[in-house]
Short mmCIF file of C-alpha atoms in Angstrom, two decimals:
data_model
loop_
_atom_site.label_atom_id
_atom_site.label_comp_id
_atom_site.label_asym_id
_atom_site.label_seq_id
_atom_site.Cartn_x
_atom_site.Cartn_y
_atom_site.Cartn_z
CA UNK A 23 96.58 118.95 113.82
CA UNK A 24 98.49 117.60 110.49
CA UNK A 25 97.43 114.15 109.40
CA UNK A 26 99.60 111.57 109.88
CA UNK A 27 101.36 110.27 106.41
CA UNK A 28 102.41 106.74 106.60
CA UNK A 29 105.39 105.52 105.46
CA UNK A 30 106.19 102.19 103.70
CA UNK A 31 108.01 100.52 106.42
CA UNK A 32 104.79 101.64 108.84
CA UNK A 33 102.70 100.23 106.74
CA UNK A 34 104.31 96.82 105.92
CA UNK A 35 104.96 96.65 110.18
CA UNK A 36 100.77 97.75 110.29
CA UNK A 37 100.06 94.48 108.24
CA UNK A 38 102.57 92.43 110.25
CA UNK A 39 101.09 93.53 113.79
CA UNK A 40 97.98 92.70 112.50
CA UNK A 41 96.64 96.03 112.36
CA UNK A 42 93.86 95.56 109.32
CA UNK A 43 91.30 92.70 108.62
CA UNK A 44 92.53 89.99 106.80
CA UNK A 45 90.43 90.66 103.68
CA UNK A 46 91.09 94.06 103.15
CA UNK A 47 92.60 95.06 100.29
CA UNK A 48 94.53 98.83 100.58
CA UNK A 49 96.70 101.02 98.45
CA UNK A 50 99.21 103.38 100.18
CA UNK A 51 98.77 106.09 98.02
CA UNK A 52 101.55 108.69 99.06
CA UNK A 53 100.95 108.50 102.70
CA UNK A 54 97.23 107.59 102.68
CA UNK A 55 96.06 104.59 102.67
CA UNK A 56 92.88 103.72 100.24
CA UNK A 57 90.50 101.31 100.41
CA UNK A 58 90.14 99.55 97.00
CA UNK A 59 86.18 98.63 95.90
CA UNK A 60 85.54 94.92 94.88
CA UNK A 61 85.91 93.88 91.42
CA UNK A 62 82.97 93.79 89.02
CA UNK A 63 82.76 91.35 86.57
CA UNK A 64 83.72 93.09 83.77
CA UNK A 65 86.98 94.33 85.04
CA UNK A 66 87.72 91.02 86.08
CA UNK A 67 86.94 90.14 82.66
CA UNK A 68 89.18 92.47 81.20
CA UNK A 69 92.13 91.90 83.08
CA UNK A 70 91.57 87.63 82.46
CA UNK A 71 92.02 88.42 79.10
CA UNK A 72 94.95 90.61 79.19
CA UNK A 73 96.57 88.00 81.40
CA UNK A 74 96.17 85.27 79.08
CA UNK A 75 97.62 87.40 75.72
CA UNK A 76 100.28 88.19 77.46
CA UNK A 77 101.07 84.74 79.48
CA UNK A 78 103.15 83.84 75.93
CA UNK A 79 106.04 86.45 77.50
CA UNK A 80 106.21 84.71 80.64
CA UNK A 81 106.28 81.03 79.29
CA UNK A 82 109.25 82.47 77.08
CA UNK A 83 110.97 83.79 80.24
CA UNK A 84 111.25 87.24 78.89
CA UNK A 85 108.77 88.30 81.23
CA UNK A 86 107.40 87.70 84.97
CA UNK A 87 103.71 88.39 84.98
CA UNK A 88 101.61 89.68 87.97
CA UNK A 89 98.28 90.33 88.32
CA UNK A 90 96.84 92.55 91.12
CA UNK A 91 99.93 92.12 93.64
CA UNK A 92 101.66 94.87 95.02
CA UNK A 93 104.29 97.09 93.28
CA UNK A 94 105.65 99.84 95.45
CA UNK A 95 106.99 103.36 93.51
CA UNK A 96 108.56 105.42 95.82
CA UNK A 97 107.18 105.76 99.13
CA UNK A 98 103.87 104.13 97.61
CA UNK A 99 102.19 101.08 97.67
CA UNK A 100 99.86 99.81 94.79
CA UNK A 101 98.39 97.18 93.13
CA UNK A 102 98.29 97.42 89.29
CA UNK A 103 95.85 95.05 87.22
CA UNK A 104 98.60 93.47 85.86
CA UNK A 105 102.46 93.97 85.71
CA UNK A 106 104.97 92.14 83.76
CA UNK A 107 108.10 92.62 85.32
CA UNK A 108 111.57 91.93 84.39
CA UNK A 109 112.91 88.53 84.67
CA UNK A 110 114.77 87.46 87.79
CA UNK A 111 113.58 90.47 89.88
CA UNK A 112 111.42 88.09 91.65
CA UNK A 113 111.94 87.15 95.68
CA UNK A 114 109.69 85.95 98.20
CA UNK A 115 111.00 89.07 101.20
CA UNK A 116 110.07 91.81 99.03
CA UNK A 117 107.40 93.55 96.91
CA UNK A 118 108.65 94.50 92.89
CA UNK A 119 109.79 98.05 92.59
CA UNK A 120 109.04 100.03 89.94
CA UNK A 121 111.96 100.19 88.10
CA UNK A 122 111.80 96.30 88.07
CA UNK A 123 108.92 96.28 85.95
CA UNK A 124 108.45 96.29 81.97
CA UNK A 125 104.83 97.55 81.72
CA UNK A 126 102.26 98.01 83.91
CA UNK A 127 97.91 97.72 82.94
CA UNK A 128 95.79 99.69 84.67
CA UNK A 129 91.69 98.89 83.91
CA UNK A 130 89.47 101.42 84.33
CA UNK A 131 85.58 101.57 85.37
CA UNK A 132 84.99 104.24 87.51
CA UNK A 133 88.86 105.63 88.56
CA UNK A 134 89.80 107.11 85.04
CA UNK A 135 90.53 110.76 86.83
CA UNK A 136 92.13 108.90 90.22
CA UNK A 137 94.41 106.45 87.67
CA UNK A 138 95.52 109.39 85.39
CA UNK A 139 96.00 112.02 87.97
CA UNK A 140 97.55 110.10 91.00
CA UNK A 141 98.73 106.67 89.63
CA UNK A 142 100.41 107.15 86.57
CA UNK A 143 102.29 109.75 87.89
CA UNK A 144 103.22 107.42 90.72
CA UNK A 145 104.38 105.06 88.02
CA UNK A 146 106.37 107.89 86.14
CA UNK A 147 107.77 108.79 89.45
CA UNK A 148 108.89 104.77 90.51
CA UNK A 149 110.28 104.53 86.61
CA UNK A 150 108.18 102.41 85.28
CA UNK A 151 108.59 102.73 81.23
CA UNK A 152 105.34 101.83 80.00
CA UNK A 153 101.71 102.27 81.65
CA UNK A 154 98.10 101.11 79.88
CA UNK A 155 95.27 102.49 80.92
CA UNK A 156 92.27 100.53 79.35
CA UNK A 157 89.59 103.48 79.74
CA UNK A 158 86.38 100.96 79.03
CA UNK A 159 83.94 103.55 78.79
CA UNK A 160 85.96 106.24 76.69
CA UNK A 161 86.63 102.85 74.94
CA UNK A 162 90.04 103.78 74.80
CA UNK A 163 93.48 102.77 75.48
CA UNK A 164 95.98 105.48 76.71
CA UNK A 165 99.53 104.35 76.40
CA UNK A 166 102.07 106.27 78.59
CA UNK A 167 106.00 106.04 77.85
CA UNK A 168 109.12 107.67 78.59
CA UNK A 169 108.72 108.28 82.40
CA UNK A 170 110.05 111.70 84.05
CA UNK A 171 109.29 113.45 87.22
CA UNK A 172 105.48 113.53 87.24
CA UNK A 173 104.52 111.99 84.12
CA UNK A 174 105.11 110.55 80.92
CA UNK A 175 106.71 112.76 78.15
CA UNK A 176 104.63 110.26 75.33
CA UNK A 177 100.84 109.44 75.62
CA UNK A 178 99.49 108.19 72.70
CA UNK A 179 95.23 107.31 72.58
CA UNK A 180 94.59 104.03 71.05
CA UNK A 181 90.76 103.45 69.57
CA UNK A 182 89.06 100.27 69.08
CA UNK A 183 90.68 100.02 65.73
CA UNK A 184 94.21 99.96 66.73
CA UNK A 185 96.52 97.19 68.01
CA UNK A 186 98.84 97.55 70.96
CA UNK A 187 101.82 96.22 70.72
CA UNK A 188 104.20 94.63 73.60
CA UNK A 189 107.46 92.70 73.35
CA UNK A 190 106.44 90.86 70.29
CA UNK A 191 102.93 90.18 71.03
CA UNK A 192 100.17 91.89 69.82
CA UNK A 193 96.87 93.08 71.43
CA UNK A 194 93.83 94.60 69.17
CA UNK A 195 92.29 97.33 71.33
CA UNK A 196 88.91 96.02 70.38
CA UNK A 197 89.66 92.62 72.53
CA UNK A 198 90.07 94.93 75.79
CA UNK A 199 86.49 96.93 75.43
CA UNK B 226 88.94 105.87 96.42
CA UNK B 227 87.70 105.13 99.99
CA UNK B 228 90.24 106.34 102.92
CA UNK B 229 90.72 103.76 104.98
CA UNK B 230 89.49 104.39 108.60
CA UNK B 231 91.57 102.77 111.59
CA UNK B 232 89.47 101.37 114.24
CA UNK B 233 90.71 101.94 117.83
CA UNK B 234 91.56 98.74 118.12
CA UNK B 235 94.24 98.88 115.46
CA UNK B 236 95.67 101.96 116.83
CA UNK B 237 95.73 100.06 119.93
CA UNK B 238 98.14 97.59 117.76
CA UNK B 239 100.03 100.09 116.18
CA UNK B 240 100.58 101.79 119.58
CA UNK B 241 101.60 98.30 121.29
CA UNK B 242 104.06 97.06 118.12
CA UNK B 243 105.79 100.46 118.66
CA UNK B 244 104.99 101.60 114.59
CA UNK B 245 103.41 105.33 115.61
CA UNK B 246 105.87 107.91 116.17
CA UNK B 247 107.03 107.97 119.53
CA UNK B 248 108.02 111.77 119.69
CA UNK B 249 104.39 113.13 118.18
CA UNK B 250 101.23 113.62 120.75
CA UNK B 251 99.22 111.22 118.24
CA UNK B 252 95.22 111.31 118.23
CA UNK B 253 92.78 109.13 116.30
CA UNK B 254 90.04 111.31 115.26
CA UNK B 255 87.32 109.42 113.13
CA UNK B 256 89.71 106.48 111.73
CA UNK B 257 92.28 109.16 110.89
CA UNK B 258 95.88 109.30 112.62
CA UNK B 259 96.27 112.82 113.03
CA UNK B 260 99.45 114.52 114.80
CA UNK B 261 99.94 117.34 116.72
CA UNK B 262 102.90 119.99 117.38
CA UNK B 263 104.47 120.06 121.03
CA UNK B 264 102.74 122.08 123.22
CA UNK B 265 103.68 125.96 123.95
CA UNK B 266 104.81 127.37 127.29
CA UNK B 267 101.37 129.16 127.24
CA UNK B 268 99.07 126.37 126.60
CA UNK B 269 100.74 124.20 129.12
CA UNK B 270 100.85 127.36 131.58
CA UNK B 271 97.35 127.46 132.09
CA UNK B 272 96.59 123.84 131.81
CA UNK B 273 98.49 123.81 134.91
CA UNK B 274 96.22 126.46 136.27
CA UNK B 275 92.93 124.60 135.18
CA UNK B 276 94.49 121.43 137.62
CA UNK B 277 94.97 123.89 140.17
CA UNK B 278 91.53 125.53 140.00
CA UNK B 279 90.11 122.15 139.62
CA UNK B 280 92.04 120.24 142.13
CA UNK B 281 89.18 121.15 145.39
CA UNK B 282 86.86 118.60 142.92
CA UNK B 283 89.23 115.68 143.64
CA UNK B 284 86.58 113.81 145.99
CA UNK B 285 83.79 114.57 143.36
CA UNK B 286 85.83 113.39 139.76
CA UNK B 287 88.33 111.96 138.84
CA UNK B 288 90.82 114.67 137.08
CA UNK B 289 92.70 113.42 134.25
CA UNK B 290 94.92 115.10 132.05
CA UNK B 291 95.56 114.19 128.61
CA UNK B 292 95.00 110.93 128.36
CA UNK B 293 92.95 108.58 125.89
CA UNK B 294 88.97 109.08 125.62
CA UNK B 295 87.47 107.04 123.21
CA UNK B 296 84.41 108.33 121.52
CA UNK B 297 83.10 105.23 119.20
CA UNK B 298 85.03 102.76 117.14
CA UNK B 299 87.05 104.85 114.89
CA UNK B 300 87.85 107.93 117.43
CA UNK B 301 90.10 108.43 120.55
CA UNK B 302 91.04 111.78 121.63
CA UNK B 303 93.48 113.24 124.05
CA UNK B 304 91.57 115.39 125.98
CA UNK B 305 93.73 118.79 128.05
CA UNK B 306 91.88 117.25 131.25
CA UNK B 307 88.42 115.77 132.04
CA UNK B 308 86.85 115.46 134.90
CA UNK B 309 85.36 111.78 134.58
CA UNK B 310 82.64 110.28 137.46
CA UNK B 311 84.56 108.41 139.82
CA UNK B 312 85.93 106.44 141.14
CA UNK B 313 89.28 106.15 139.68
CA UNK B 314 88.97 102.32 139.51
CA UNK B 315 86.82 102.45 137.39
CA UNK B 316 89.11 103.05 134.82
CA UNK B 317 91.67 101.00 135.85
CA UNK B 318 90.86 98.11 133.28
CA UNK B 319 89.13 99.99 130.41
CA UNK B 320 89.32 103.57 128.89
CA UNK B 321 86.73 106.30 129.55
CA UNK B 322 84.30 106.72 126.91
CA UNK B 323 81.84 109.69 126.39
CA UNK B 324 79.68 108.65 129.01
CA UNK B 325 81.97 108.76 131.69
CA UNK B 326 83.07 112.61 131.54
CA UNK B 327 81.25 115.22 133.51
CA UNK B 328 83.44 117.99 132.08
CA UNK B 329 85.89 118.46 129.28
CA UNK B 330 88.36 121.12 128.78
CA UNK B 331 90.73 122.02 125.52
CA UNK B 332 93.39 124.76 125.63
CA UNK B 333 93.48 126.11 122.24
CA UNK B 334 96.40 128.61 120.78
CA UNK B 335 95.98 127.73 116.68
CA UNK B 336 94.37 124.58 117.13
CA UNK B 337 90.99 126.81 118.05
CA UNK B 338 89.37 126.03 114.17
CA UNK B 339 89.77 122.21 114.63
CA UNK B 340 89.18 122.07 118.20
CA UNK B 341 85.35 123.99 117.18
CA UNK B 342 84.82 122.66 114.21
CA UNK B 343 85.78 118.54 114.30
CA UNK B 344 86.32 117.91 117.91
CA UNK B 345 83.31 119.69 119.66
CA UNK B 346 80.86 117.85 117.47
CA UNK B 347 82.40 114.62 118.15
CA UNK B 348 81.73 115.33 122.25
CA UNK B 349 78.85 116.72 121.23
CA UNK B 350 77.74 113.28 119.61
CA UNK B 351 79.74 111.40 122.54
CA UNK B 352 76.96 112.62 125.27
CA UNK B 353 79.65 114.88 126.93
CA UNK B 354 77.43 117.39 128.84
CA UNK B 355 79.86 120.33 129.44
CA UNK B 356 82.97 121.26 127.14
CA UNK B 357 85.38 124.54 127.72
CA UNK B 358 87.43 125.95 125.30
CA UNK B 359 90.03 128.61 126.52
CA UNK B 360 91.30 130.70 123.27
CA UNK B 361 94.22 132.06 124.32
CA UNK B 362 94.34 133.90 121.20
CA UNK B 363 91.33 136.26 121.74
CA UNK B 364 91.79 135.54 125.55
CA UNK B 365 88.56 134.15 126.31
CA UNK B 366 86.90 131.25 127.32
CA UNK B 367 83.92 129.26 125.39
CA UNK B 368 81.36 126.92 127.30
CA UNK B 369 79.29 124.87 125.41
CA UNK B 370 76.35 122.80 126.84
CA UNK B 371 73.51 120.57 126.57
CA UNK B 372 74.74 118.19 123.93
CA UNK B 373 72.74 117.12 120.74
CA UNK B 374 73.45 114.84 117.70
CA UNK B 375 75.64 117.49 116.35
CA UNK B 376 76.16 120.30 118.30
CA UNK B 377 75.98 121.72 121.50
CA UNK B 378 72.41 123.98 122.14
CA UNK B 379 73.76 126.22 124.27
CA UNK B 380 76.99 127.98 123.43
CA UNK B 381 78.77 131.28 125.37
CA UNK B 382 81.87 132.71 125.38
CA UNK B 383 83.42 134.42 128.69
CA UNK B 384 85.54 137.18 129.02
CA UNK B 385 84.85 137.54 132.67
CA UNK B 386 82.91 136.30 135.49
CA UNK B 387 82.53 132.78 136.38
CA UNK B 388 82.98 129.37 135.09
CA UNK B 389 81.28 126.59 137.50
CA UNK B 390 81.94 122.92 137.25
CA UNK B 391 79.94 120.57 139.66
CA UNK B 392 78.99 123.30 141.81
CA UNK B 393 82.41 124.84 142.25
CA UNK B 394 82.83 128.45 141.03
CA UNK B 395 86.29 129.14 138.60
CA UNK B 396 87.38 133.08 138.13
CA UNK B 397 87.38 133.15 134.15
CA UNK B 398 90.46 136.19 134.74
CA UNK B 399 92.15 133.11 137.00
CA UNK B 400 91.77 130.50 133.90
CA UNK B 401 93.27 132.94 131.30
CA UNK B 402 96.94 133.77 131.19
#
């Protein structure tokens, strides 16, 4: 017996036939699909504030910003805390890829090993150029660029005293912890 | 990270909207979609023989071979053949559950592992009062009965001599290849 790995199109034609309760949230993870835990208040917290310092990008129109909506890489299926995507890439029959986006923030409670040992290399694999992970309670910020096959060549660990920087606007790690 | 866990009734979707693959023999063990390779010469060989043994039982069960048995919400299983109380109508509008069978029999080649270690504690759980095994690989024939929570209390495995469902008597030299 060899579980069953589900594709992208199966899973988008699952949701369409109705397969899952409405208020389910899940992550295709290559082939698997994961059940994502509810948001505490902190995270939520976290990614509010993250949203509005970098909301200046997408009034400019340099940036489309989305929070917690799907962005498939490869064959997967997630949902980052918040992507900015390029403009225009935007359309109303399709999820963002991940070449389409600019940056993507993952915030992390619980899911530090499960974001930097499955995700990011998702996002490295999809081509994403730039990942945050906001590791609360290493109170850290790991910044991942320069995507290849299965990771990033360039991590760099930001501490509470350091500032990230994005497109212009500036984010003091402290704000995010 | 949670794995999601299809409920029968989803599969029952999937199955309907044509999403599962059509050319797989496709089982939903405890909310996982699990596939499994075609069947071998051998296995189907003496499946043939167990309907042929078993057919004198026709007026006491109803024989059915591989088709759905649902054990619970998140599990349905394709069974070699059953031997489910009759009569046959009583099927006609719902599937058999654990309740229903008076027998169960597997033909294992290399599925013997998962067929003793995940499946026989699921019939086990399910009520199902008799289960045999036939291995062809060690050419033998396991019979497991009186189910409890987990297991089965009584366990024995047959090179010769004779198997007996519902009073009729099966050569275990006849059952083997």
């Amino acid at each position: 017996m060899t579980r069953h790995r589900i594709s992208l199109e199966e899973f988008h034609r699952m949701v369409e036939a109705g397969v899952f309760p409405e208020d389910l949230r899940l992550e295709l993870v290559e082939g698997e699909l994961l059940e994502m835990s509810p948001i505490g208040p902190k995270h939520a917290f976290v990614v509010r504030k993250l949203t509005t310092l970098l909301a200046p990008l997408a009034l400019e129109n340099k940036a489309l910003l989305s929070g917690q909506n799907p962005l498939v890489v490869g064959q997967s299926e997630l949902y980052p805390d918040v992507v900015l995507l390029r403009p225009h890439s935007d359309g109303p029959d399709r999820h963002p890829q991940g070449q389409e986006a600019l940056l993507v923030v993952e915030v992390t409670d619980t899911s530090l090993r499960h974001d930097l040992s499955v995700k990011v290399p998702l996002y490295a694999q999809g081509g994403v150029p730039e990942v945050w992970v906001v590791d609360r309670e290493g109170r850290r910020v790991l910044v991942h660029r320069e995507p290849r096959e299965g990771g990033y060549k360039e991590v760099r660990t930001l501490g509470p005293r350091d500032t990230l920087a994005f497109m212009g606007v500036e984010i003091p790690v402290e704000e995010l912890l | 990270m949670l794995r999601y866990r299809f409920t029968a009734e989803g599969f029952h979707r999937m199955a309907e909207a044509g999403i599962l693959p059509e050319d797989a023999r496709v089982e939903l063990v405890e909310g996982e979609i699990l596939t499994t390779s075609p069947m071998g010469k051998k296995h189907a060989h003496v499946l043939n023989t167990l309907v042929d043994l078993l057919s004198p039982l026709r007026g006491q069960a109803v024989i059915s071979i591989q088709n759905p048995l649902v054990l619970g919400p998140v599990t349905e299983v394709y069974p070699d053949l059953a031997l489910l109380k009759p009569p046959r109508t009583r099927y006609r509008d719902r599937l058999p559950e654990g309740e229903d069978v008076l027998l169960l029999a597997e033909v294992a080649d290399t599925s013997l592992d998962y067929d003793l270690t995940v499946k026989l504690p699921l019939y086990a759980k399910a009520g199902i009062p008799e289960v045999w095994v036939v291995d062809l690989v060690r050419d033998r024939v396991y019979v497991f009965r009186r189910p409890t929570g987990e297991g089965y209390g009584e366990r024995e495995a047959l090179e010769g001599g004779e198997l007996e469902a519902l009073g009729l008597r099966v050569p275990v030299k006849e059952v083997l290849p």
